[in-house]
mmCIF file of C-alpha atoms and ligand atoms in Angstrom:
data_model
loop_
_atom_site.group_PDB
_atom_site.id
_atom_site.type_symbol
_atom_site.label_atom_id
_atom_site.label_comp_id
_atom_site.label_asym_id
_atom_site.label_seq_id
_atom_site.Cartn_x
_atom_site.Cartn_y
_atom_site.Cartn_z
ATOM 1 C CA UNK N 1 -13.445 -2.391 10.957
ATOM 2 C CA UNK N 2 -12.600 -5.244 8.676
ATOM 3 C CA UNK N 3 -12.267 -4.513 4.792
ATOM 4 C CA UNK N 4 -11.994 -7.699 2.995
ATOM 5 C CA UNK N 5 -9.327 -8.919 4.787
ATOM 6 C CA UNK N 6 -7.613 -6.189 6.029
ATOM 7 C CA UNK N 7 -8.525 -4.352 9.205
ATOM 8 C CA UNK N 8 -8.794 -1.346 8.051
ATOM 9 C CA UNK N 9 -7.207 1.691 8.114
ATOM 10 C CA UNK N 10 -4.100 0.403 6.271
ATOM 11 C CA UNK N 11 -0.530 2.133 6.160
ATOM 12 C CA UNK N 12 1.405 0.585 3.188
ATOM 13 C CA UNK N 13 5.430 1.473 3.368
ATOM 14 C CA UNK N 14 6.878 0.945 -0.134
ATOM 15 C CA UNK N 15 10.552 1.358 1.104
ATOM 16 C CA UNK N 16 11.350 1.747 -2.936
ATOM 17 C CA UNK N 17 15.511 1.483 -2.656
ATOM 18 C CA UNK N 18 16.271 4.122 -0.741
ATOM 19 C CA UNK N 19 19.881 3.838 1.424
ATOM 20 C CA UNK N 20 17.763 2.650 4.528
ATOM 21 C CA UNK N 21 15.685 0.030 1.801
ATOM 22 C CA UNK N 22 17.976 -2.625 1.712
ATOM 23 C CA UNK N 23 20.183 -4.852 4.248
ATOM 24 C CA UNK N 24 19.499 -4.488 8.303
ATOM 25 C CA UNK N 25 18.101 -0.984 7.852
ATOM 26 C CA UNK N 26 15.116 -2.487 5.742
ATOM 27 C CA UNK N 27 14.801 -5.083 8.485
ATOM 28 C CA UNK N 28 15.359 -1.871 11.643
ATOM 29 C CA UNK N 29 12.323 -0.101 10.040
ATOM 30 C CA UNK N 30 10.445 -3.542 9.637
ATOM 31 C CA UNK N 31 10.510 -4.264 13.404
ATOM 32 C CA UNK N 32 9.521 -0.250 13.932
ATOM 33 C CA UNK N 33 6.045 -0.764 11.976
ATOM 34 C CA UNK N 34 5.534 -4.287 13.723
ATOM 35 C CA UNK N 35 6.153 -2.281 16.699
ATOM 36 C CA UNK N 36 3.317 -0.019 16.360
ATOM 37 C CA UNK N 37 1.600 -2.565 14.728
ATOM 38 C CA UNK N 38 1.853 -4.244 18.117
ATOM 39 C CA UNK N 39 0.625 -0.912 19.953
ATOM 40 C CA UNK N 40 -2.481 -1.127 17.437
ATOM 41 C CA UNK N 41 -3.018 -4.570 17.028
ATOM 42 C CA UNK N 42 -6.874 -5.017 15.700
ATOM 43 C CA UNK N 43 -7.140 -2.132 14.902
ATOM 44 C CA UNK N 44 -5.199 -1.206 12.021
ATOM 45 C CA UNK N 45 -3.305 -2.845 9.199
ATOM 46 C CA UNK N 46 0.511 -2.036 8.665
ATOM 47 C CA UNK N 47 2.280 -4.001 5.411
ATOM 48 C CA UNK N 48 5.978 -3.278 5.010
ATOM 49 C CA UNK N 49 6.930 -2.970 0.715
ATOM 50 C CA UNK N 50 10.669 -3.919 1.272
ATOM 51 C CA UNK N 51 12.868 -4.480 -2.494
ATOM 52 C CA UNK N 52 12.920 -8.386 -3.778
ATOM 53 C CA UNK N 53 16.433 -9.036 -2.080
ATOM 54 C CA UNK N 54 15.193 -8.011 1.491
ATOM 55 C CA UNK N 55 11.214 -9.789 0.823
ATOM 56 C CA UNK N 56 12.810 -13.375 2.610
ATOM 57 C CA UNK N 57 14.440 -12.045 5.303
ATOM 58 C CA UNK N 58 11.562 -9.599 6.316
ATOM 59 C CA UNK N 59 8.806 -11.958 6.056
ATOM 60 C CA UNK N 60 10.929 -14.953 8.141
ATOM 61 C CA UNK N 61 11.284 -12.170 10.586
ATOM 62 C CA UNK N 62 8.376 -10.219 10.818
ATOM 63 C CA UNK N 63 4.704 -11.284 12.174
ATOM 64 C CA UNK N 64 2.877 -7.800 10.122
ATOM 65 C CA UNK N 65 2.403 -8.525 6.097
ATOM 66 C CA UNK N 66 4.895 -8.039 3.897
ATOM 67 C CA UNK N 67 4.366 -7.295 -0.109
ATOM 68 C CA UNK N 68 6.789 -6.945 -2.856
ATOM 69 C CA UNK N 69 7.150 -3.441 -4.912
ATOM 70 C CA UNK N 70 6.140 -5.307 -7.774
ATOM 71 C CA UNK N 71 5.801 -8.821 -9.822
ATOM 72 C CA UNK N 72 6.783 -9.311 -13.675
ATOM 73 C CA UNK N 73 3.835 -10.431 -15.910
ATOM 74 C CA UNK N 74 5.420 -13.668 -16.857
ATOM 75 C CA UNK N 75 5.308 -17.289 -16.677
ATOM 76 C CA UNK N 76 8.083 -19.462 -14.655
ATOM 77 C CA UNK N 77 10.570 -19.923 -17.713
ATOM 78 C CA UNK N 78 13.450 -18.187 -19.768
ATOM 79 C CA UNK N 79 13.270 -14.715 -18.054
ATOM 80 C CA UNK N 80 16.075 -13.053 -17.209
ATOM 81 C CA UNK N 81 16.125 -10.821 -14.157
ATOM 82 C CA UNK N 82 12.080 -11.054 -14.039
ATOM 83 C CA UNK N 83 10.084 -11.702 -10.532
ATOM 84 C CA UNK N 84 7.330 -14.042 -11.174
ATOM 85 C CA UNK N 85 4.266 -13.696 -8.778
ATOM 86 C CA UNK N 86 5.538 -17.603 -7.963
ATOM 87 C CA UNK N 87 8.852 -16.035 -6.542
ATOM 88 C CA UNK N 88 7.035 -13.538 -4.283
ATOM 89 C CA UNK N 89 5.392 -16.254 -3.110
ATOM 90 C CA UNK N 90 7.897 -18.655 -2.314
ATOM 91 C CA UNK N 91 9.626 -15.740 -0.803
ATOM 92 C CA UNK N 92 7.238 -15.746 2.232
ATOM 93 C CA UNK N 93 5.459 -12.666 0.841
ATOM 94 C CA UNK N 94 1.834 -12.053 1.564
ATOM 95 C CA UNK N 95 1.006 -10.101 -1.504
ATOM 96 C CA UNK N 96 2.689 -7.599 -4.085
ATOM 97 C CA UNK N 97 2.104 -3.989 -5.289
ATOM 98 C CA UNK N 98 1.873 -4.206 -9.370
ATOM 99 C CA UNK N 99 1.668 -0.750 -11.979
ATOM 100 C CA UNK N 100 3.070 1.743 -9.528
ATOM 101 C CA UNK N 101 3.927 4.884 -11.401
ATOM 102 C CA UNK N 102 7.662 3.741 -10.987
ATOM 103 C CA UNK N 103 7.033 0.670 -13.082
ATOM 104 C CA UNK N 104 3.844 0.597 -14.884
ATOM 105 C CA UNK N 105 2.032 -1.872 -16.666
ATOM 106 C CA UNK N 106 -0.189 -2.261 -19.225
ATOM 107 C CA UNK N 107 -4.088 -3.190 -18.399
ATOM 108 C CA UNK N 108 -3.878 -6.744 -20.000
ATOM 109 C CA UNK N 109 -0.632 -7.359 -17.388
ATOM 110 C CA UNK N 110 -2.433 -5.969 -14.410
ATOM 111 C CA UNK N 111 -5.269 -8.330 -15.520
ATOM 112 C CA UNK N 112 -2.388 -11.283 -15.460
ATOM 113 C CA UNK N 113 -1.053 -10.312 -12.101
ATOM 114 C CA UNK N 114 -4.643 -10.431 -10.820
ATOM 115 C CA UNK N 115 -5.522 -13.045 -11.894
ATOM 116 C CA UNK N 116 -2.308 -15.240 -10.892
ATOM 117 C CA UNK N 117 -2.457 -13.916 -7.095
ATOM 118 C CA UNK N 118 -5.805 -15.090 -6.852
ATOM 119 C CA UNK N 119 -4.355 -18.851 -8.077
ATOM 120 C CA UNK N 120 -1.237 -18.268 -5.887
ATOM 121 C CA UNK N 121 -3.295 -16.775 -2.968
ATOM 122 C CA UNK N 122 -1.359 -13.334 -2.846
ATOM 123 C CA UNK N 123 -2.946 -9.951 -2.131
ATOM 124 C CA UNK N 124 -2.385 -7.333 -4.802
ATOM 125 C CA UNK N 125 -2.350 -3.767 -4.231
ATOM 126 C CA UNK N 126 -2.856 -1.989 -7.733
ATOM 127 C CA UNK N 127 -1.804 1.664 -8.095
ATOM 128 C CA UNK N 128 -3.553 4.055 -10.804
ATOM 129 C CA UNK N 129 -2.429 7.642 -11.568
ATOM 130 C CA UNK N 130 -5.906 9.375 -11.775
ATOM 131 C CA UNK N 131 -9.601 8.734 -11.157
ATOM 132 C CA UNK N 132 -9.986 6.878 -14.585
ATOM 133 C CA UNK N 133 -7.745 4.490 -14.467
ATOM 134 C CA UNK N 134 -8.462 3.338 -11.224
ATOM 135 C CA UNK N 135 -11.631 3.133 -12.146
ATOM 136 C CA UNK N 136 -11.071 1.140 -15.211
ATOM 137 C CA UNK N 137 -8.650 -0.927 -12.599
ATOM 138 C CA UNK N 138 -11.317 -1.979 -10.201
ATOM 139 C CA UNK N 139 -12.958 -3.644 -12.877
ATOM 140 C CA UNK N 140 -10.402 -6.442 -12.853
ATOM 141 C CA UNK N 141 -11.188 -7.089 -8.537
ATOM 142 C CA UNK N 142 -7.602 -6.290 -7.355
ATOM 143 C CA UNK N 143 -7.335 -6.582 -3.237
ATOM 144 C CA UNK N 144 -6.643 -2.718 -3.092
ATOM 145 C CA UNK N 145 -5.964 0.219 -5.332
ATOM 146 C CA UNK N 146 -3.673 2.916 -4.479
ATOM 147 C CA UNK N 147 -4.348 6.406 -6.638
ATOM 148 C CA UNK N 148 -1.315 8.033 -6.569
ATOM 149 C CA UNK N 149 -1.200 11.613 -8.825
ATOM 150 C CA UNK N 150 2.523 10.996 -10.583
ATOM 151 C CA UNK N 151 3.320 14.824 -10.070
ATOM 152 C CA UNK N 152 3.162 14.692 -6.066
ATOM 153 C CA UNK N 153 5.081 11.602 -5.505
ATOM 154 C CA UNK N 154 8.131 12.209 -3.149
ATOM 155 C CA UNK N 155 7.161 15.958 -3.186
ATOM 156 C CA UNK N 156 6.220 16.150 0.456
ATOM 157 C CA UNK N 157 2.799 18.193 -0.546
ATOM 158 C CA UNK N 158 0.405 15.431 0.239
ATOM 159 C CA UNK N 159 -2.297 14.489 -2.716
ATOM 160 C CA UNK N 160 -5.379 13.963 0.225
ATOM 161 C CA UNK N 161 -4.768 17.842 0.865
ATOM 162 C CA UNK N 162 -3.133 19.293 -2.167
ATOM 163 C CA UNK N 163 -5.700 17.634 -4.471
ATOM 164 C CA UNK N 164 -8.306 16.171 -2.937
ATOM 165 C CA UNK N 165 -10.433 15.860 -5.399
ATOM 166 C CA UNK N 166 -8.611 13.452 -7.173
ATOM 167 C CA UNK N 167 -9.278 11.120 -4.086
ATOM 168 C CA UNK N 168 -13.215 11.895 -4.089
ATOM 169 C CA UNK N 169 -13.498 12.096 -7.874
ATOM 170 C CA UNK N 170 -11.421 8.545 -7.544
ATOM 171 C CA UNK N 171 -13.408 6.743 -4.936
ATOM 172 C CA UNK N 172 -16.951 8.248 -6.705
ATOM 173 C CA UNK N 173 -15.540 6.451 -10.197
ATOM 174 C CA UNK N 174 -14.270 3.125 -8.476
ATOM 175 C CA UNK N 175 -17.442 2.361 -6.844
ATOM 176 C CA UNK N 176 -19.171 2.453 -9.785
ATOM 177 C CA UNK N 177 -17.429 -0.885 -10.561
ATOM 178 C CA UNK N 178 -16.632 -2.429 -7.816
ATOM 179 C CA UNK N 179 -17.999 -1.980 -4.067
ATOM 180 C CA UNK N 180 -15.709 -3.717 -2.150
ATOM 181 C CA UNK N 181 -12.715 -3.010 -3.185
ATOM 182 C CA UNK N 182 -9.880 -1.225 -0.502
ATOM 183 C CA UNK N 183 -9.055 2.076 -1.683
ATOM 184 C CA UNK N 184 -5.813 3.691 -0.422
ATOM 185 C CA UNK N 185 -4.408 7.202 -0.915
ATOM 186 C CA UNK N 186 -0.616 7.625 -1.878
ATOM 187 C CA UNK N 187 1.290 10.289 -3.007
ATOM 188 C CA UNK N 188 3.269 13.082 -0.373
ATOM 189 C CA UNK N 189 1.562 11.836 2.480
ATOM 190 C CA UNK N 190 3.912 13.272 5.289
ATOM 191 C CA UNK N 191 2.216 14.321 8.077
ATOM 192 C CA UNK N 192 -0.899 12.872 10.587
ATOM 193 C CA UNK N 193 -2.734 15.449 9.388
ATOM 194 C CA UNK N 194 -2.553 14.345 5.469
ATOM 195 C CA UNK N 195 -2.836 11.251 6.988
ATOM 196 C CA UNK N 196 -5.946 12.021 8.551
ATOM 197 C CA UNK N 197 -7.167 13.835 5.445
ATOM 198 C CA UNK N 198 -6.745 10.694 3.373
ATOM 199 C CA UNK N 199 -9.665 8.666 5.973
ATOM 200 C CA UNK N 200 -11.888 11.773 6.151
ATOM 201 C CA UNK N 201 -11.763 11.578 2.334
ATOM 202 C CA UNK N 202 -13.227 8.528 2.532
ATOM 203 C CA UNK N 203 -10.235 6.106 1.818
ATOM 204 C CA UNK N 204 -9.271 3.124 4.090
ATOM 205 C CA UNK N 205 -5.243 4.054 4.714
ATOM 206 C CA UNK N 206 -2.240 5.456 2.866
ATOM 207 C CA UNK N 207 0.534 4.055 0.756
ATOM 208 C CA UNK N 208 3.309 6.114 2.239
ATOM 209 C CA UNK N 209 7.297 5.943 1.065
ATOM 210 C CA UNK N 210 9.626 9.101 1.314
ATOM 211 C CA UNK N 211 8.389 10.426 4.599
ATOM 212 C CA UNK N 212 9.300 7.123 6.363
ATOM 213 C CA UNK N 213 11.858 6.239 4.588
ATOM 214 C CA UNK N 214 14.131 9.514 5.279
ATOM 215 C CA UNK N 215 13.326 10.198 8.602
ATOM 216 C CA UNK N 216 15.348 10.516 11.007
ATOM 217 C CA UNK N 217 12.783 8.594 13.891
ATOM 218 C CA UNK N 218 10.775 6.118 11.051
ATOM 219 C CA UNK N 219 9.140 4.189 13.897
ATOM 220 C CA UNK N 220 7.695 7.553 15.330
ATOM 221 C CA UNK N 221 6.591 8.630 12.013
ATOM 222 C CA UNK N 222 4.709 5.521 11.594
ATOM 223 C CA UNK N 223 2.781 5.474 15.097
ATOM 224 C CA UNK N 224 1.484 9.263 14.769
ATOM 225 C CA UNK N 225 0.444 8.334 10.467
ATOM 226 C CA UNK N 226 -1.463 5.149 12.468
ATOM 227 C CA UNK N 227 -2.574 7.226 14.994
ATOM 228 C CA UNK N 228 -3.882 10.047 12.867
ATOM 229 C CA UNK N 229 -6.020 7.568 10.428
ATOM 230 C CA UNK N 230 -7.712 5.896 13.612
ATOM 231 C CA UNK N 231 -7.978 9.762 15.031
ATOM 232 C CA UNK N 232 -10.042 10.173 11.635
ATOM 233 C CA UNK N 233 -11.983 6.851 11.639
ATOM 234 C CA UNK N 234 -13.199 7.232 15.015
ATOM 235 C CA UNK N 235 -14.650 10.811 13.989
ATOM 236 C CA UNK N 236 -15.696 9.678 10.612
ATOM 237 C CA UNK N 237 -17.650 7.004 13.107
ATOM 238 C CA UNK N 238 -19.144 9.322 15.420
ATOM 239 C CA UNK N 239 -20.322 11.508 12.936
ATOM 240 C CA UNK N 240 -22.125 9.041 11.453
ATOM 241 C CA UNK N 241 -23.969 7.474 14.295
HETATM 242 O O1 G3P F 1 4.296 4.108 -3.288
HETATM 243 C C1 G3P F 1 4.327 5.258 -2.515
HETATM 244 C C2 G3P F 1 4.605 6.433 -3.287
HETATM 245 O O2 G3P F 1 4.837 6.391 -4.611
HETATM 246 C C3 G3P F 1 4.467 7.730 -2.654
HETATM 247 O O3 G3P F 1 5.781 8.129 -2.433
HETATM 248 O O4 G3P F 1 7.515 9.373 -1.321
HETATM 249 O O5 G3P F 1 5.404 10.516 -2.020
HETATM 250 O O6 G3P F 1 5.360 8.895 -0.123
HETATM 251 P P1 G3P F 1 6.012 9.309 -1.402
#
């Protein structure tokens, strides 16, 4: 199925800056989602969140999406250290993740970011912490929200089965506002079967970082997360036909 743009379901790796984030072993775990990506192709959506220093090298090199962690609010100009949406861009980047719970932003920034990546042609993936907020996100027409409960982040206990109703109460809120919008699920997701969890919930994929990011076989963690969300869509299908 085709959401938007995205073929839905969606895995979303935000490598954040752990050890394996940055030089060749961003780029190793790169070519192990475009590797499954390949094994899926048309059926599933895999973006790769790699820091700003690896967002070049990734995108010359790799044929799935690839998004930045995170653009600064600001205008090209006198700012030092910042990461313009215009830098993403010229980076080779496809889109950018903006107010994770790592580095939030205020609404009237969000509404900046969205409103430049629409000018600049850049997807952006919008994280909230709880229903609300995403809900009061969705208003401004991001690509994707990701609702992400703070508290479970790099815990390992997965938010689709520790507190589900957070994703239900989320999605029930958000399409009040806005019907088209992706919604993804992030927070612990470890396993295929919170993977899984997060699709019968009724969300499109999973914004996934820890899991992948520290394990020992990433490309094999990937395949049975991608595997597990098309598992769920197919059932999710046949249960409604
Ligand atoms: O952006 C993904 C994220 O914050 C979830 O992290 O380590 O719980 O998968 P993790």
């Amino acid at each position: 199925m085709v959401l938007g743009e995205f073929t839905v379901p969606i895995l979303v790796v935000n490598f954040k800056v752990y050890d394996a984030s940055i030089g060749l072993r961003a780029l190793a775990i790169g070519r192990a989602a475009e590797r499954v990506y390949l094994d899926f192709r048309d059926s599933a959506t895999i973006v790769v969140a790699p820091p700003a220093t690896e967002l070049r090298t990734l995108s010359e090199s790799l044929e799935i999406p690839v998004f930045a962690q995170h653009a600064d609010p600001v205008a090209l100009g006198p700012h030092t250290g910042a990461l313009p949406p215009e830098a993403v861009k010229e980076s080779g980047a496809e889109g950018f993740i903006a107010n994770h719970s790592e580095r939030r932003l205020r609404l009237d920034e969000i509404s900046f970011l969205v409103e430049k990546s629409r000018l600049l042609n850049l997807k952006i993936l919008v994280c909230a912490s709880k229903p609300i907020e995403a809900a009061a996100v969705s208003v401004l027409e991001p690509d994707a929200i990701a609702v992400e409960p703070p508290e479970l982040i790099g815990t390992g206990l997965a938010v689709s089965r520790a507190k589900p109703e957070v994703v239900t109460n989320s999605i029930a809120l958000i399409r009040k506002y806005n019907k088209d919008v992706v919604i993804l699920t992030g927070a612990g997701i470890s396993s295929a079967e919170d993977a899984e969890a997060a699709i019968l919930l009724g969300t499109s994929g999973i914004l996934v970082s820890s899991a992948i990011m520290k394990s020992q076989d990433p490309e094999r963690t990937i395949r049975n997360m991608v595997e597990a969300m098309l598992k769920a869509t197919r059932k999710l299908e046949f249960s409604r036909a």
